[in-house]
Structures are given as structure tokens and as C-alpha cells.
Short mmCIF file of C-alpha atoms in Angstrom, two decimals:
data_model
loop_
_atom_site.label_atom_id
_atom_site.label_comp_id
_atom_site.label_asym_id
_atom_site.label_seq_id
_atom_site.Cartn_x
_atom_site.Cartn_y
_atom_site.Cartn_z
CA MET A 178 -32.66 -30.53 -15.73
CA ALA A 179 -33.40 -28.34 -18.73
CA ALA A 180 -29.79 -26.89 -18.65
CA TRP A 181 -28.35 -30.31 -18.38
CA LEU A 182 -30.29 -31.58 -21.43
CA ALA A 183 -29.54 -28.41 -23.41
CA GLN A 184 -25.78 -29.18 -23.04
CA ARG A 185 -26.43 -32.61 -24.76
CA PRO A 186 -28.20 -31.80 -28.04
CA GLY A 187 -27.86 -35.41 -29.23
CA ILE A 188 -30.52 -36.76 -26.86
CA GLU A 189 -33.39 -38.31 -28.86
CA VAL A 190 -35.39 -39.97 -26.12
CA VAL A 191 -36.22 -38.87 -22.53
CA CYS A 192 -37.68 -41.59 -20.35
CA ARG A 193 -39.34 -40.18 -17.25
CA ASP A 194 -42.12 -40.54 -14.67
CA ARG A 195 -45.25 -38.38 -15.10
CA ALA A 196 -44.49 -35.54 -12.76
CA PRO A 197 -45.19 -32.29 -14.48
CA PHE A 198 -41.87 -30.64 -13.70
CA PHE A 199 -40.01 -33.46 -15.47
CA ALA A 200 -42.21 -32.96 -18.53
CA GLU A 201 -41.50 -29.23 -18.40
CA GLY A 202 -37.78 -29.64 -17.98
CA ALA A 203 -37.61 -32.18 -20.88
CA THR A 204 -39.69 -30.01 -23.17
CA ALA A 205 -37.44 -26.86 -22.32
CA GLY A 206 -34.12 -28.65 -22.53
CA ALA A 207 -34.69 -31.14 -25.32
CA PRO A 208 -37.69 -29.96 -27.34
CA ARG A 209 -37.07 -32.29 -30.24
CA ALA A 210 -36.62 -35.44 -28.06
CA THR A 211 -39.42 -38.01 -27.74
CA GLN A 212 -40.72 -38.12 -24.18
CA VAL A 213 -41.60 -41.59 -22.93
CA ALA A 214 -43.64 -42.28 -19.76
CA ASP A 215 -41.78 -45.07 -17.85
CA ARG A 216 -43.93 -48.33 -17.68
CA TRP A 217 -42.94 -49.11 -14.13
CA HIS A 218 -44.40 -45.76 -12.98
CA LEU A 219 -47.54 -46.27 -15.01
CA TRP A 220 -48.19 -49.65 -13.45
CA HIS A 221 -47.38 -48.30 -9.94
CA ASN A 222 -49.80 -45.38 -10.44
CA LEU A 223 -52.48 -47.78 -11.62
CA GLY A 224 -51.82 -49.97 -8.51
CA GLU A 225 -52.36 -47.00 -6.22
CA ALA A 226 -55.60 -46.14 -7.98
CA ALA A 227 -56.74 -49.78 -7.73
CA GLU A 228 -56.06 -49.92 -4.02
CA ARG A 229 -58.17 -46.74 -3.42
CA ALA A 230 -61.01 -48.26 -5.38
CA VAL A 231 -60.82 -51.60 -3.34
CA ALA A 232 -60.81 -49.56 -0.12
CA ARG A 233 -63.88 -47.61 -1.23
CA HIS A 234 -65.68 -51.00 -1.58
CA ARG A 235 -64.24 -52.47 1.65
CA GLN A 236 -67.70 -53.70 2.77
CA CYS A 237 -67.75 -56.11 -0.29
CA LEU A 238 -64.79 -58.06 1.19
CA ARG A 239 -66.97 -59.25 4.10
CA VAL A 240 -68.59 -61.69 1.76
CA LEU A 241 -65.51 -63.94 2.41
CA VAL A 242 -66.50 -64.32 6.10
CA PRO A 243 -70.28 -63.44 6.19
CA ASP A 244 -72.22 -65.92 8.35
CA ARG A 245 -69.63 -66.59 11.07
CA GLU A 246 -69.20 -62.83 11.70
CA ALA A 247 -73.00 -62.46 12.15
CA LYS A 248 -73.16 -65.43 14.54
CA ALA A 249 -70.18 -64.53 16.54
CA GLU A 250 -71.29 -61.05 17.68
CA PRO A 251 -74.46 -59.09 17.49
CA PRO A 252 -74.23 -55.88 15.37
CA ALA A 253 -73.02 -52.83 17.32
CA PRO A 254 -75.27 -49.78 17.45
CA PRO A 255 -74.34 -47.14 14.88
CA ASP A 256 -73.10 -44.75 17.46
CA GLU A 257 -70.50 -47.13 18.85
CA LYS A 258 -67.01 -47.22 17.57
CA ALA A 259 -66.48 -50.96 17.95
CA ASP A 260 -65.76 -51.19 14.17
CA SER A 261 -62.89 -48.75 14.30
CA PRO A 262 -60.06 -50.09 12.15
CA TRP A 263 -57.47 -48.71 14.61
CA ARG A 264 -56.19 -50.32 17.79
CA SER A 265 -55.58 -47.01 19.51
CA GLU A 266 -58.64 -44.79 19.85
CA ARG A 267 -56.32 -41.88 20.64
CA PHE A 268 -54.61 -42.30 17.33
CA ALA A 269 -57.97 -42.68 15.67
CA ASN A 270 -59.26 -39.43 17.08
CA ARG A 271 -56.10 -37.52 16.04
CA ILE A 272 -56.45 -38.88 12.42
CA ARG A 273 -60.13 -37.94 12.31
CA ALA A 274 -59.41 -34.39 13.50
CA ARG A 275 -56.61 -33.90 10.92
CA HIS A 276 -58.77 -35.36 8.15
CA ALA A 277 -61.66 -33.04 9.10
CA THR A 278 -59.37 -30.02 9.27
CA VAL A 279 -57.80 -30.66 5.85
CA HIS A 280 -61.17 -31.19 4.19
CA GLU A 281 -62.62 -28.09 5.75
CA LEU A 282 -59.68 -26.05 4.35
CA LEU A 283 -60.03 -27.68 0.90
CA GLU A 284 -63.78 -26.78 0.88
CA ALA A 285 -62.81 -23.14 1.84
CA GLY A 286 -60.79 -22.93 -1.35
CA HIS A 287 -57.22 -23.34 0.11
CA SER A 288 -54.69 -25.21 -2.10
CA ARG A 289 -52.93 -28.33 -0.83
CA ARG A 290 -49.60 -26.48 -0.67
CA SER A 291 -51.05 -23.70 1.51
CA ILE A 292 -52.71 -26.30 3.77
CA GLY A 293 -49.37 -28.02 4.25
CA ARG A 294 -47.73 -24.67 5.25
CA GLN A 295 -50.56 -23.75 7.75
CA LEU A 296 -50.74 -27.15 9.41
CA GLN A 297 -46.93 -27.87 9.09
CA MET A 298 -47.57 -31.10 7.17
CA THR A 299 -45.58 -32.62 4.32
CA HIS A 300 -47.01 -32.67 0.84
CA ARG A 301 -47.57 -36.46 0.98
CA THR A 302 -49.44 -36.23 4.35
CA VAL A 303 -51.83 -33.56 3.01
CA LYS A 304 -52.32 -35.54 -0.22
CA ASN A 305 -53.22 -38.73 1.78
CA LEU A 306 -55.66 -36.94 4.02
CA ALA A 307 -57.19 -35.10 1.06
CA ASP A 308 -57.55 -38.16 -1.14
CA ALA A 309 -59.26 -40.22 1.60
CA ALA A 310 -63.03 -39.96 1.48
CA LYS A 311 -63.21 -40.89 5.21
CA PRO A 312 -60.61 -41.23 7.95
CA GLU A 313 -61.06 -45.10 8.13
CA ASP A 314 -59.48 -45.24 4.63
CA LEU A 315 -56.18 -44.17 6.18
CA PHE A 316 -55.35 -47.00 8.61
CA ARG A 317 -52.05 -48.84 7.89
CA GLY A 318 -49.55 -51.19 9.45
CA GLN A 319 -49.36 -51.39 13.22
CA TRP A 320 -52.63 -49.54 13.75
CA GLN A 321 -54.58 -51.95 11.68
CA HIS A 322 -56.73 -54.64 13.30
CA ASN A 323 -56.57 -57.02 10.33
CA ARG A 324 -52.85 -56.90 9.64
CA THR A 325 -52.06 -59.49 7.01
CA SER A 326 -50.26 -62.70 7.80
CA VAL A 327 -49.50 -65.93 5.82
CA LEU A 328 -52.20 -67.65 7.82
CA ASP A 329 -55.09 -65.25 6.78
CA GLU A 330 -56.33 -67.21 3.86
CA TYR A 331 -56.45 -70.41 5.83
CA LYS A 332 -58.29 -69.04 8.86
CA PRO A 333 -61.72 -69.78 7.40
CA TYR A 334 -60.76 -73.49 7.01
CA LEU A 335 -59.43 -73.49 10.60
CA ASP A 336 -62.69 -71.88 11.87
CA ASP A 337 -64.73 -74.58 10.04
CA ARG A 338 -62.60 -77.36 11.52
CA TRP A 339 -62.83 -75.74 15.05
CA ASP A 340 -66.64 -75.66 14.75
CA GLU A 341 -66.50 -79.35 13.80
CA GLY A 342 -64.69 -80.07 17.11
CA CYS A 343 -61.08 -80.41 15.93
CA THR A 344 -59.03 -78.22 18.29
CA ASN A 345 -55.61 -79.86 17.93
CA ALA A 346 -53.21 -77.33 16.60
CA TRP A 347 -50.59 -79.80 15.26
CA LYS A 348 -53.37 -81.84 13.38
CA LEU A 349 -54.77 -78.73 11.84
CA TRP A 350 -51.34 -77.47 10.84
CA GLU A 351 -50.71 -80.85 9.10
CA GLU A 352 -54.04 -80.42 7.27
CA ILE A 353 -53.37 -76.92 5.83
CA VAL A 354 -49.79 -77.64 4.70
CA PRO A 355 -50.94 -79.65 1.74
CA LEU A 356 -53.34 -76.78 0.93
CA GLY A 357 -50.38 -74.44 0.38
CA TYR A 358 -49.72 -73.02 3.80
CA ARG A 359 -45.96 -72.15 4.14
CA GLY A 360 -45.91 -70.60 7.54
CA SER A 361 -44.84 -72.01 10.89
CA TYR A 362 -46.85 -74.31 13.26
CA GLY A 363 -46.40 -71.53 15.85
CA ARG A 364 -48.80 -69.24 13.93
CA VAL A 365 -51.43 -71.89 13.87
CA SER A 366 -50.95 -72.68 17.52
CA ALA A 367 -51.13 -68.96 18.44
CA TYR A 368 -54.38 -68.45 16.49
CA LEU A 369 -56.06 -71.44 18.14
CA ARG A 370 -54.75 -70.34 21.53
CA GLN A 371 -56.44 -67.03 20.93
CA LYS A 372 -59.64 -68.74 20.07
CA ARG A 373 -59.46 -70.60 23.37
CA THR A 374 -58.65 -67.82 25.67
CA SER A 375 -60.26 -64.70 24.18
CA PRO A 376 -63.53 -63.59 25.92
CA ARG A 377 -64.94 -62.71 22.52
CA PRO A 378 -65.26 -65.05 19.55
CA VAL A 379 -62.02 -65.06 17.32
CA THR A 380 -62.73 -65.72 13.61
CA ALA A 381 -61.18 -64.96 10.27
CA GLN A 382 -61.40 -61.28 9.22
CA PRO A 383 -62.06 -59.99 5.76
CA PRO A 384 -58.75 -59.45 3.86
CA ALA A 385 -57.31 -55.97 3.87
CA PRO A 386 -57.86 -53.88 0.72
CA ARG A 387 -54.13 -54.05 -0.03
CA VAL A 388 -54.26 -57.92 -0.08
CA VAL A 389 -57.17 -57.91 -2.51
CA THR A 390 -55.42 -55.29 -4.66
CA LYS A 391 -52.40 -57.66 -4.83
CA TRP A 392 -54.65 -60.41 -6.12
CA ILE A 393 -56.10 -58.08 -8.74
CA LEU A 394 -52.71 -56.90 -9.89
CA SER A 395 -51.08 -60.34 -10.03
CA ARG A 396 -51.12 -62.58 -13.04
CA PRO A 397 -54.01 -65.02 -12.35
CA GLU A 398 -51.80 -68.10 -12.90
CA THR A 399 -49.45 -66.98 -10.11
CA LEU A 400 -52.19 -66.93 -7.39
CA THR A 401 -52.71 -70.00 -5.19
CA GLU A 402 -55.89 -71.88 -5.62
CA ILE A 403 -57.31 -70.46 -2.47
CA GLU A 404 -56.48 -66.87 -3.51
CA GLN A 405 -58.19 -67.51 -6.90
CA LEU A 406 -61.32 -68.79 -5.21
CA ARG A 407 -61.46 -65.88 -2.65
CA LEU A 408 -60.92 -63.27 -5.41
CA LYS A 409 -63.56 -65.00 -7.56
CA THR A 410 -66.03 -64.83 -4.63
CA VAL A 411 -65.42 -61.09 -4.06
CA LEU A 412 -65.76 -60.33 -7.76
CA ALA A 413 -68.98 -62.26 -8.03
CA ASN A 414 -70.50 -60.12 -5.29
CA CYS A 415 -69.18 -56.64 -6.21
CA PRO A 416 -69.74 -55.46 -9.81
CA GLU A 417 -67.45 -52.42 -9.30
CA LEU A 418 -64.45 -54.61 -8.25
CA ASP A 419 -65.27 -56.95 -11.14
CA ALA A 420 -65.06 -54.02 -13.53
CA LEU A 421 -61.93 -52.82 -11.88
CA THR A 422 -60.22 -56.18 -12.31
CA GLY A 423 -61.13 -56.25 -15.99
CA HIS A 424 -59.66 -52.72 -16.54
CA VAL A 425 -56.48 -53.59 -14.67
CA ARG A 426 -55.89 -56.79 -16.58
CA SER A 427 -56.69 -55.14 -19.90
CA PHE A 428 -54.12 -52.39 -19.04
CA ALA A 429 -51.62 -55.06 -18.04
CA HIS A 430 -51.98 -56.79 -21.44
CA MET A 431 -51.71 -53.47 -23.27
CA LEU A 432 -48.57 -52.65 -21.23
CA THR A 433 -46.72 -55.94 -21.53
CA GLU A 434 -47.60 -56.41 -25.23
CA ARG A 435 -46.86 -52.66 -25.89
CA GLN A 436 -50.21 -51.92 -27.58
CA GLY A 437 -50.32 -48.21 -27.01
CA GLU A 438 -52.71 -47.68 -29.83
CA ARG A 439 -55.51 -49.22 -27.54
CA LEU A 440 -55.09 -46.55 -24.92
CA SER A 441 -58.05 -44.38 -26.11
CA GLN A 442 -60.38 -47.36 -26.11
CA TRP A 443 -59.20 -48.33 -22.62
CA LEU A 444 -59.83 -44.76 -21.27
CA ASP A 445 -63.32 -44.75 -22.78
CA ALA A 446 -64.15 -48.13 -21.08
CA VAL A 447 -62.82 -46.80 -17.80
CA ARG A 448 -65.07 -43.81 -17.82
CA GLN A 449 -68.22 -45.85 -18.28
CA ASP A 450 -67.81 -47.46 -14.88
CA ASP A 451 -68.36 -45.96 -11.41
CA LEU A 452 -64.68 -46.02 -10.33
CA PRO A 453 -63.60 -42.49 -9.30
CA SER A 454 -59.94 -43.40 -8.52
CA LEU A 455 -59.56 -44.80 -12.03
CA HIS A 456 -61.23 -41.70 -13.45
CA THR A 457 -58.50 -39.67 -11.65
CA PHE A 458 -55.84 -41.96 -13.14
CA ALA A 459 -57.29 -41.60 -16.52
CA ALA A 460 -57.42 -37.79 -16.27
CA GLY A 461 -53.72 -37.86 -15.40
CA ILE A 462 -52.99 -39.93 -18.50
CA ASP A 463 -54.93 -37.51 -20.61
CA ARG A 464 -52.72 -34.63 -19.48
CA ASP A 465 -49.70 -36.58 -20.61
CA ARG A 466 -51.19 -38.79 -23.37
CA ASP A 467 -48.37 -38.54 -25.98
CA ALA A 468 -45.73 -39.70 -23.44
CA VAL A 469 -47.96 -42.41 -22.12
CA ILE A 470 -48.70 -43.73 -25.60
CA ALA A 471 -45.04 -43.73 -26.34
CA GLY A 472 -44.36 -45.61 -23.11
CA LEU A 473 -46.89 -48.23 -24.06
CA THR A 474 -45.48 -48.58 -27.61
CA LEU A 475 -41.72 -47.94 -27.65
CA PRO A 476 -39.10 -50.33 -26.13
CA TRP A 477 -37.65 -47.61 -23.75
CA ASN A 478 -38.18 -47.75 -20.03
CA SER A 479 -36.21 -46.94 -16.86
CA GLY A 480 -36.74 -50.27 -15.08
CA VAL A 481 -33.04 -50.82 -14.74
CA VAL A 482 -32.64 -47.43 -13.20
CA GLU A 483 -35.44 -48.11 -10.72
CA GLY A 484 -33.70 -51.31 -9.76
CA HIS A 485 -30.49 -49.44 -8.91
CA VAL A 486 -32.49 -46.86 -6.95
CA ASN A 487 -34.16 -49.77 -4.99
CA ARG A 488 -30.71 -51.27 -4.25
CA ILE A 489 -29.33 -47.99 -2.93
CA LYS A 490 -32.40 -47.48 -0.76
CA MET A 491 -31.97 -50.96 0.63
CA LEU A 492 -28.29 -50.30 1.52
CA LYS A 493 -29.31 -47.01 3.17
CA ARG A 494 -32.07 -48.67 5.28
CA GLN A 495 -29.71 -51.49 6.26
CA MET A 496 -27.14 -49.34 7.89
CA PHE A 497 -27.55 -45.55 7.72
CA GLY A 498 -27.99 -44.16 11.24
CA ARG A 499 -25.76 -46.93 12.54
CA ALA A 500 -22.64 -45.96 10.62
CA SER A 501 -21.19 -42.91 9.00
CA PHE A 502 -22.14 -41.42 5.65
CA ASP A 503 -18.66 -42.20 4.31
CA LEU A 504 -19.25 -45.94 4.77
CA LEU A 505 -22.71 -45.68 3.18
CA ARG A 506 -21.07 -43.96 0.20
CA LYS A 507 -18.57 -46.74 -0.19
CA ARG A 508 -21.21 -49.42 0.00
CA ALA A 509 -23.38 -47.61 -2.66
CA LEU A 510 -20.41 -47.26 -4.99
CA LEU A 511 -18.74 -50.75 -4.48
CA ALA A 512 -21.69 -53.03 -3.70
#
């Protein structure tokens, strides 16, 4: 990268993400150019930090379904693993063992790179295990008990109507459509069928941390009325997530209005709250402050480039492995 930039002495601005090797290459190859931290990457990094903060306060999300959960099932003894977020206990045990091994090596003074070599793990895998305070923070996708669906935010309403004696799936589907439900009748029918046939009570589950993070990162006016009410309930019962939401929205305003001069004030405000993941994000910004201020002030960004990267990845995932590389190349060039 440094050699490529050195061959083009007219470059005045280098827009990049915040990886240190890009900063080093830009400094070596174009020392007089202004380095600009890309806004998309800044927002993406903040989103990752916000999701870790929400996951850390996962228990606060239970406020959305408190009483029914308590009535439906007596609390399990602390030693039982009934609350495991994984469907497969074998998978859960493997993750717990890997998580414990990585943290033992970190405490012994090993670097993440050396841990990856010893355990034959990728850098991303080691990072995920190291960043997770406990193994339960790592569950995703198919292993997750509360996988998200378009019906999730309407399940409390269905539970209430079920308790009132209305068990007709078609009627309940007709009732939630005016409330904003856009899914199929089949999902409603399947949920009620599960309530009828399951030996254990079936009720709405707290939303996954990723769902609540999406609410926090979205413009408030784009949320549905139910999403706004559920988010308001969570924030009213969790001061940490309320503070997180304020910081995220303040950063969003600073980013969209390009008010980079407010960055120092925003960093000071973040450090006053008990939000370790945002503290880590703030520390990363401090190491690259000039480029971040430029990214929040100047008009330059690489959003168009990220769009092209996303398009090429989409083409690859659509067909690579089912056709030859030559066809993939033609599609990438001609699409």
C-alpha cells in the first residue's frame, strides 16, 4: 500500500477504515495526505460496541415479559442448566471449554496471536472468545433459543388474548395485522399450535440483544409503534441501556451533521458511564483521533466503495461453489 501511494504523489486525501496497518501504510506512502476515517466503519464499530453492551445487560430485557415467565415456570435451581441459551448441550459444553481455555491463556500472558497458533483458531474466533465475558454471550443463529422472527413483538399480545380465552388462530391473525404485523398466517397458527401441544407453557421470550441493538441504532421515527413502546420500557428499567441509547443517538447526530468538533465532548460523556464496550470504542478512537475527526467533519467517505464490495460478495454467495471462478469473474465485471 505504501509503495502504491508513493507512486502517486498527487494524492491529497486517504479515506480508510481504522485498522492500524492502513494508517501505517498511508503515513509511509503519502505522509502529506489527510487521512479520513470512513464514516460507515465508524458507525459499524459503534454498532458492535452497542451490541456487546446490550448483551451485558441481557437480564434487563426480561422486563418485557416479566410476570408471565414467573407464572409459567418455577425458577430453576442455580445448578441446573435449564437457562442455557443453546439448543445443543454438546455445542454449549464445547464453547464453554474453548472460552475457558482462551481466558486461561490470556491470564497467563499469552497474546491473542499466539493463542490462535496454539489452538489452531482464526484471529476472529480468538477475538470473539476473548471479548466475551462469559460463554453465554457467544450464542448466535441456529443455536439460539430465542431466534428472532417477525412475530416476536406481537407474541405478548397473542399471549394476553390466549389467556382471555381467544384461541382461534385466524381471528388473532386478523387482530394483529392492523397493529403492523406483516408476516403470514402460518406463523401465527404455528405459534398457537405450539402453545396447545407443548408439555411446558409457551410464551413470548425477551428479545435478543441484537434486536434491541437494532432499535437503539435506528432512527426513532422509523420504528413501529410497538418497537418504540418496547424500547421505552427497556430503557426505563435499565439506566445503563438508557445512557447507551443517548450516546449512540448523540454520535449519530454528530456523524450525519458532520460535527467532528464535538468528538472530545462525546468521549468525555461516554467515560462517565459504566459502559465498558463503549470505553473500548472510545480508546480506539483516541488512538486515531485526527482521522476520526476528519471523518466526522470532511465530506469524504468510502460508502460507494463499500456498496460495490457488498455487491461483489452477494454475487459470490449466490453462485460460487456451484459454478467456476471464470463465471464468477464475468458476473463481477459485467453485472
